[in-house]
C-alpha positions as a printed Julia matrix, in Angstrom:
321×3 Matrix{Float64}:
 15.96   43.01    8.3
 17.11   45.78   10.11
 21.1    46.08   10.76
 22.92   44.28   13.61
 19.4    42.09   13.79
 19.49   37.51   13.85
 18.07   36.02   11.19
 17.27   32.3    12.6
 16.88   29.44   10.81
 15.89   25.54   10.86
 17.2    24.38    7.56
 20.28   25.1     5.19
 18.15   25.24    1.97
 17.46   29.06    1.88
 21.41   29.1     1.96
 21.2    26.81   -0.91
 19.46   28.91   -2.93
 20.54   32.16   -2.84
 24.01   30.46   -4.11
 21.67   28.6    -7.09
 20.61   32.76   -8.03
 24.43   33.87   -7.72
 23.0    35.82   -4.2
 24.07   35.99   -0.07
 22.45   36.93    2.51
 23.38   40.76    3.08
 26.29   41.67    5.31
 24.97   43.77    8.15
 22.96   41.06   10.03
 23.85   37.6    11.45
 22.57   34.65   10.27
 22.49   31.01   12.57
 21.03   27.83   12.26
 19.19   25.35   14.67
 18.57   22.6    12.93
 16.66   19.36   14.82
 17.52   16.5    12.99
 13.64   14.84   13.01
  9.32   16.31   11.85
  8.53   19.37   13.57
  5.78   17.16   15.03
  7.85   14.19   16.83
 10.49   17.9    17.9
  7.57   19.19   19.57
  6.03   15.66   21.3
  9.54   14.89   22.35
  9.86   18.47   24.01
  6.96   18.0    25.75
  7.08   14.2    26.82
 10.8    15.64   28.53
  9.53   17.1    30.73
  8.04   14.05   32.42
 10.67   11.29   30.99
 13.88   11.8    31.15
 15.7    11.27   28.5
 12.76   12.62   25.63
 13.78   15.38   23.26
 16.14   15.47   19.48
 19.46   16.02   18.8
 20.41   18.99   16.33
 23.23   20.84   14.37
 23.58   24.34   15.35
 25.68   27.5    12.62
 26.98   30.18   13.57
 27.23   31.81    9.56
 27.79   35.37    9.99
 28.07   37.48   13.09
 28.1    41.07   13.08
 28.75   41.81   17.02
 30.45   38.52   18.11
 27.65   37.59   19.88
 24.84   35.34   18.0
 27.23   31.15   18.94
 25.07   32.1    22.55
 21.69   32.51   21.33
 21.78   29.65   18.81
 22.81   27.34   21.74
 20.58   29.05   23.94
 17.73   28.42   21.01
 19.29   24.6    20.78
 18.5    23.7    24.31
 15.49   25.27   24.05
 13.66   23.13   21.14
 14.93   19.73   23.35
 17.72   19.35   22.15
 20.09   16.76   23.84
 23.33   16.55   21.94
 23.92   20.18   19.75
 26.8    19.93   17.39
 28.74   22.43   15.22
 28.0    22.42   11.16
 27.99   25.14    8.63
 25.0    25.59    6.84
 26.32   24.28    3.71
 27.31   21.17    5.47
 23.7    21.02    7.16
 21.51   21.15    3.86
 23.15   18.98    1.38
 23.98   15.88    4.35
 20.59   16.61    4.79
 18.63   16.52    1.46
 20.82   13.67    0.52
 19.97   11.75    3.43
 16.74   12.02    2.64
 17.23   10.67   -1.08
 19.6     8.35   -0.46
 19.31    7.34    3.28
 16.24    7.42    5.44
 12.79    8.26    1.93
 14.4     7.77   -1.45
 15.99    4.61   -1.26
 13.99    3.27    1.68
 11.16    3.33   -0.57
 12.41    2.48   -3.81
 14.06   -1.28   -2.02
 10.64   -1.91   -0.62
  8.82   -1.53   -3.23
 11.55   -3.21   -5.45
 11.86   -6.28   -2.85
  7.85   -6.3    -2.21
  7.71   -7.49   -5.95
 10.67   -9.31   -5.78
  9.56  -11.97   -3.16
  5.38  -12.27   -4.06
  6.24  -13.4    -7.77
  8.95  -15.73   -5.74
  5.97  -17.18   -4.03
  5.55  -15.5    -0.44
  2.01  -14.21    0.68
  1.81  -11.12    0.24
  1.13  -10.27    4.21
  4.75  -11.9     5.34
  6.59   -9.9     1.81
  5.75   -6.58    3.63
  6.6    -8.2     7.0
 10.33   -8.97    4.6
 10.56   -5.61    3.87
  8.7    -2.35    4.76
  8.86   -4.01    8.03
 11.84   -5.32    8.4
 13.31   -1.53    7.22
 11.98    0.24    9.17
 11.78   -2.49   12.33
 14.38   -4.24   13.54
 17.59   -3.53   10.63
 16.71    0.44   11.8
 16.74    0.05   15.46
 19.98   -2.29   15.02
 21.47    0.56   12.83
 20.18    2.64   15.4
 21.09    1.5    18.08
 24.78   -0.39   17.41
 25.46    0.8    13.63
 25.62   -1.08    9.63
 27.95   -4.07   10.94
 25.62   -5.23   13.3
 23.14   -6.04   11.26
 25.92   -8.31    9.3
 27.17  -10.31   12.81
 23.44  -10.93   13.59
 22.97  -13.41   10.63
 23.34  -16.82   10.5
 26.04  -17.82    8.15
 23.86  -18.56    5.48
 22.2   -15.33    5.51
 25.71  -13.79    5.33
 25.65  -15.2     2.67
 23.05  -13.44    0.39
 23.88  -10.47    2.57
 26.95  -10.62    0.45
 25.98  -11.95   -2.78
 23.17   -8.3    -2.77
 26.12   -5.99   -1.35
 28.3    -7.45   -4.2
 25.23   -6.62   -6.74
 23.94   -3.16   -5.45
 27.1    -1.22   -4.55
 28.19   -0.24   -7.56
 24.43    0.49   -9.11
 23.04    1.61   -6.2
 26.75    3.88   -5.56
 26.28    5.48   -9.05
 22.78    7.25   -7.71
 24.56    8.39   -4.9
 27.17   10.29   -6.17
 24.33   11.37   -8.82
 22.3    13.05   -6.17
 25.41   14.57   -3.91
 26.42   16.23   -7.61
 23.41   17.94   -8.54
 22.97   19.01   -4.62
 26.12   20.51   -4.15
 25.59   22.0    -7.98
 22.71   23.75   -7.3
 20.31   21.46   -9.73
 18.81   19.85   -6.76
 17.6    23.24   -5.45
 16.71   24.44   -8.2
 14.16   21.17   -9.13
 12.72   21.23   -5.8
 11.66   24.88   -5.78
 11.04   24.77  -10.19
  8.66   21.83   -8.63
  6.41   24.22   -5.97
  6.19   26.67   -9.25
  4.29   23.11  -10.77
  2.07   23.0    -7.88
  0.0    26.29   -8.52
 -2.18   27.44  -11.73
 -0.62   30.18  -14.1
 -0.67   30.71  -17.24
 -2.94   28.62  -18.48
 -0.58   26.26  -17.8
 -2.7    23.15  -15.16
 -1.17   22.56  -11.4
  0.28   19.76  -10.95
  0.13   18.48   -7.57
  1.98   16.37   -5.64
  0.56   12.29   -5.91
  0.1     9.67   -3.75
  2.64    7.17   -3.67
  0.81    4.35   -1.56
 -1.3     3.57   -4.11
  0.58    0.55   -5.17
 -0.57   -3.36   -4.28
  2.8    -3.12   -1.37
  1.16   -0.29    0.52
 -2.87   -1.89    0.75
 -0.91   -4.77    1.95
  0.59   -2.79    4.04
 -3.02   -0.65    5.03
 -3.85   -4.25    5.9
 -0.87   -5.51    7.93
 -0.39   -2.36    9.85
 -4.32   -1.57   10.95
 -3.54   -1.85   14.37
 -0.14    0.07   14.95
  1.46    2.92   13.49
  2.2     4.78   10.31
  4.63    2.9     8.1
  7.32    4.5     5.22
  4.35    6.1     2.66
  2.93    8.8     5.79
  6.43    8.99    6.8
  7.56   10.03    3.5
  4.42   12.6     3.29
  4.88   14.03    7.13
  8.02   15.73    5.61
  8.93   18.37    4.1
  8.03   18.93    0.72
 11.28   18.93   -0.09
 11.4    15.34    1.17
  8.74   14.5    -0.45
  9.97   15.69   -4.58
 12.89   13.86   -3.62
 11.53   10.43   -2.74
  9.19   10.02   -5.17
 11.9    11.46   -7.88
 14.86    8.89   -6.56
 13.11    6.49   -5.4
 12.01    5.06   -8.86
 15.64    4.76   -9.37
 16.79    3.14   -6.96
 13.9     0.71   -7.92
 14.84    0.1   -11.28
 18.49   -0.38  -10.82
 17.8    -3.27   -8.26
 15.17   -5.0   -10.09
 17.35   -4.7   -13.63
 20.75   -4.58  -12.45
 21.67   -5.99   -9.16
 18.93   -8.8    -8.3
 19.85   -9.75  -12.44
 23.25  -10.19  -10.64
 22.6   -12.33   -7.7
 20.35  -14.42  -10.04
 23.27  -14.82  -12.27
 25.61  -16.83   -9.0
 27.69  -14.19  -10.05
 30.81  -14.48   -7.34
 30.81  -11.96   -4.59
 33.29   -8.89   -5.18
 35.41   -9.5    -2.13
 37.59   -6.28   -2.4
 34.48   -4.45   -2.05
 33.36   -6.88    0.7
 36.43   -6.45    2.32
 35.85   -2.89    2.61
 32.74   -2.72    3.91
 33.8    -4.86    7.29
 36.74   -2.63    7.24
 35.22    0.65    6.98
 36.24    3.45    9.16
 32.23    4.44    9.15
 31.34    1.56   11.78
 33.64    3.31   14.65
 32.3     6.66   13.7
 28.4     4.7    13.9
 29.05    3.26   17.19
 30.22    6.53   19.06
 27.09    8.46   17.11
 25.19    5.15   18.54
 26.88    6.58   22.4
 25.07   10.24   21.42
 21.26    8.92   20.5
 18.05    9.88   23.04
 17.05    7.31   24.79
 13.55    8.14   24.19
 12.62    7.19   20.52
 11.68    9.08   17.21
  8.53    7.65   16.48
  4.33    8.51   14.81
  2.44    8.38   17.5
 -0.81    5.79   15.99
 -3.01    8.67   16.51
 -1.07   10.79   14.41
 -3.28   12.89   12.01
 -1.23   16.12   10.6
 -0.78   14.42    6.89
 -0.15   17.31    5.02
 -2.14   18.45    2.37
């Protein structure tokens, strides 16, 4: 790149990759980023909707990583407005890639995939019909639970439950907190150390045949019994979790495949065993959850939420190869 030019990024992954190699950006260029909080097709669709529908758009973060001439903050903000961001907040490239990739694995894709696989087996093994088990796992998490958290926060999910429902929540939360938290800490530490970035790059190398070693492309994640039931249940509605996972970035797709089985395993082997043993609820854990200051932060974030939902159109056809 020419001196004084601007490198614009939509993700902080490149910084993580460079740091894992002991490298950095050239010091004679500016580096900025505008990072929409959604997939590219959703960004475009909401941008187009914004021509006619007030509130259509997607929030973004922006970064000024290097500024060689003092003008790139205006460029970054203008770029964010141009892609249809309703709210734009500042961050750093390091915080951006760590929070985004960790969120993919520990919140949005990996853990959700692991939880629904675990609970679908649990429910059907205890006599629930397959269709109802799918509705009480995938449909529930991607529907009312996700909607409630997005608009009102996590505490609202708990407060909306009946007394019996709260008791079930407390037992499940107490049993699953430590096993899942262990994985979440491991995931974040792998990201912070560069290990997770390196694993993504190495996996990408395995997608293609080279030097006599066969190619190992990513397989499908929609072939278990639960997803086959989902095809029937969702026959007239938009796509579900498996479609969402495989229309995300390669980084996110790899993360879901790597971490979802870990969550599935600890929930099955540890958390559900504790629930079935009727082990008393850890009241300290529950008290910490109910009083955690994160609930106030989520309440503020909900107020900054675009009024038009991010979702997949039913005729979406941009499945990645």
